[in-house]
Amino acid sequence: MAEKTTLNSTKREIKHLEGKHRELDKIIQHNESDSSPQTWHILKSLKKKKLAIKDRISLLKSSLSHSEE
């Protein structure tokens, strides 16, 4: 029972992170045409955050696939 709860929790976290990843992607795409230095630094930070989220999603999916085997 506890394992099923953990799997469901992991799936919810993946869905949440995928939503945040899409949201960041939209923000980045919307602001990429602005070439000001301040925007460039913000975009760089957002891209790093997006990559960290992608890495976390991959890690969670990997652990989920191992749990379901």
mmCIF file of C-alpha atoms in Angstrom:
data_model
loop_
_atom_site.group_PDB
_atom_site.id
_atom_site.type_symbol
_atom_site.label_atom_id
_atom_site.label_comp_id
_atom_site.label_asym_id
_atom_site.label_seq_id
_atom_site.Cartn_x
_atom_site.Cartn_y
_atom_site.Cartn_z
ATOM 1 C CA MET A 1 0.000 0.000 0.000
ATOM 2 C CA ALA A 2 2.768 2.443 0.930
ATOM 3 C CA GLU A 3 4.600 1.612 -2.302
ATOM 4 C CA LYS A 4 1.481 2.454 -4.338
ATOM 5 C CA THR A 5 1.173 5.784 -2.518
ATOM 6 C CA THR A 6 4.821 6.545 -3.280
ATOM 7 C CA LEU A 7 4.308 5.709 -6.970
ATOM 8 C CA ASN A 8 1.254 7.962 -7.156
ATOM 9 C CA SER A 9 3.139 10.744 -5.404
ATOM 10 C CA THR A 10 6.029 10.395 -7.843
ATOM 11 C CA LYS A 11 3.650 10.508 -10.819
ATOM 12 C CA ARG A 12 2.009 13.666 -9.439
ATOM 13 C CA GLU A 13 5.403 15.294 -8.958
ATOM 14 C CA ILE A 14 6.387 14.428 -12.532
ATOM 15 C CA LYS A 15 3.183 16.005 -13.878
ATOM 16 C CA HIS A 16 3.754 19.111 -11.746
ATOM 17 C CA LEU A 17 7.351 19.459 -12.920
ATOM 18 C CA GLU A 18 6.363 18.920 -16.556
ATOM 19 C CA GLY A 19 3.896 21.799 -16.189
ATOM 20 C CA LYS A 20 6.571 24.045 -14.705
ATOM 21 C CA HIS A 21 8.946 23.030 -17.524
ATOM 22 C CA ARG A 22 6.358 23.989 -20.182
ATOM 23 C CA GLU A 23 5.658 27.260 -18.376
ATOM 24 C CA LEU A 24 9.353 28.188 -18.297
ATOM 25 C CA ASP A 25 9.676 27.249 -21.962
ATOM 26 C CA LYS A 26 6.846 29.633 -22.885
ATOM 27 C CA ILE A 27 8.369 32.454 -20.824
ATOM 28 C CA ILE A 28 11.777 31.915 -22.400
ATOM 29 C CA GLN A 29 10.383 31.813 -25.946
ATOM 30 C CA HIS A 30 8.328 34.945 -25.347
ATOM 31 C CA ASN A 31 11.333 36.933 -24.119
ATOM 32 C CA GLU A 32 14.118 35.656 -26.387
ATOM 33 C CA SER A 33 13.648 38.515 -28.840
ATOM 34 C CA ASP A 34 14.608 41.046 -26.131
ATOM 35 C CA SER A 35 18.368 41.525 -26.384
ATOM 36 C CA SER A 36 18.907 43.716 -23.332
ATOM 37 C CA PRO A 37 21.666 42.544 -20.954
ATOM 38 C CA GLN A 38 19.256 42.323 -18.027
ATOM 39 C CA THR A 39 16.866 40.097 -19.985
ATOM 40 C CA TRP A 40 19.779 37.962 -21.164
ATOM 41 C CA HIS A 41 20.794 37.260 -17.543
ATOM 42 C CA ILE A 42 17.219 36.456 -16.562
ATOM 43 C CA LEU A 43 16.835 34.105 -19.538
ATOM 44 C CA LYS A 44 20.108 32.401 -18.690
ATOM 45 C CA SER A 45 18.835 31.796 -15.149
ATOM 46 C CA LEU A 46 15.474 30.518 -16.406
ATOM 47 C CA LYS A 47 17.202 28.139 -18.837
ATOM 48 C CA LYS A 48 19.310 26.727 -15.995
ATOM 49 C CA LYS A 49 16.181 26.246 -13.904
ATOM 50 C CA LYS A 50 14.419 24.573 -16.853
ATOM 51 C CA LEU A 51 17.356 22.202 -17.303
ATOM 52 C CA ALA A 52 17.357 21.341 -13.586
ATOM 53 C CA ILE A 53 13.640 20.545 -13.811
ATOM 54 C CA LYS A 54 14.239 18.373 -16.868
ATOM 55 C CA ASP A 55 16.981 16.492 -15.016
ATOM 56 C CA ARG A 56 14.666 15.956 -12.025
ATOM 57 C CA ILE A 57 11.893 14.679 -14.298
ATOM 58 C CA SER A 58 14.314 12.219 -15.915
ATOM 59 C CA LEU A 59 15.482 11.015 -12.520
ATOM 60 C CA LEU A 60 11.925 10.531 -11.272
ATOM 61 C CA LYS A 61 10.861 8.714 -14.447
ATOM 62 C CA SER A 62 13.873 6.443 -14.148
ATOM 63 C CA SER A 63 13.093 5.599 -10.536
ATOM 64 C CA LEU A 64 9.449 5.088 -11.446
ATOM 65 C CA SER A 65 10.267 2.637 -14.233
ATOM 66 C CA HIS A 66 12.538 0.685 -11.886
ATOM 67 C CA SER A 67 9.792 0.576 -9.245
ATOM 68 C CA GLU A 68 7.217 -0.744 -11.674
ATOM 69 C CA GLU A 69 9.394 -3.627 -12.871
#
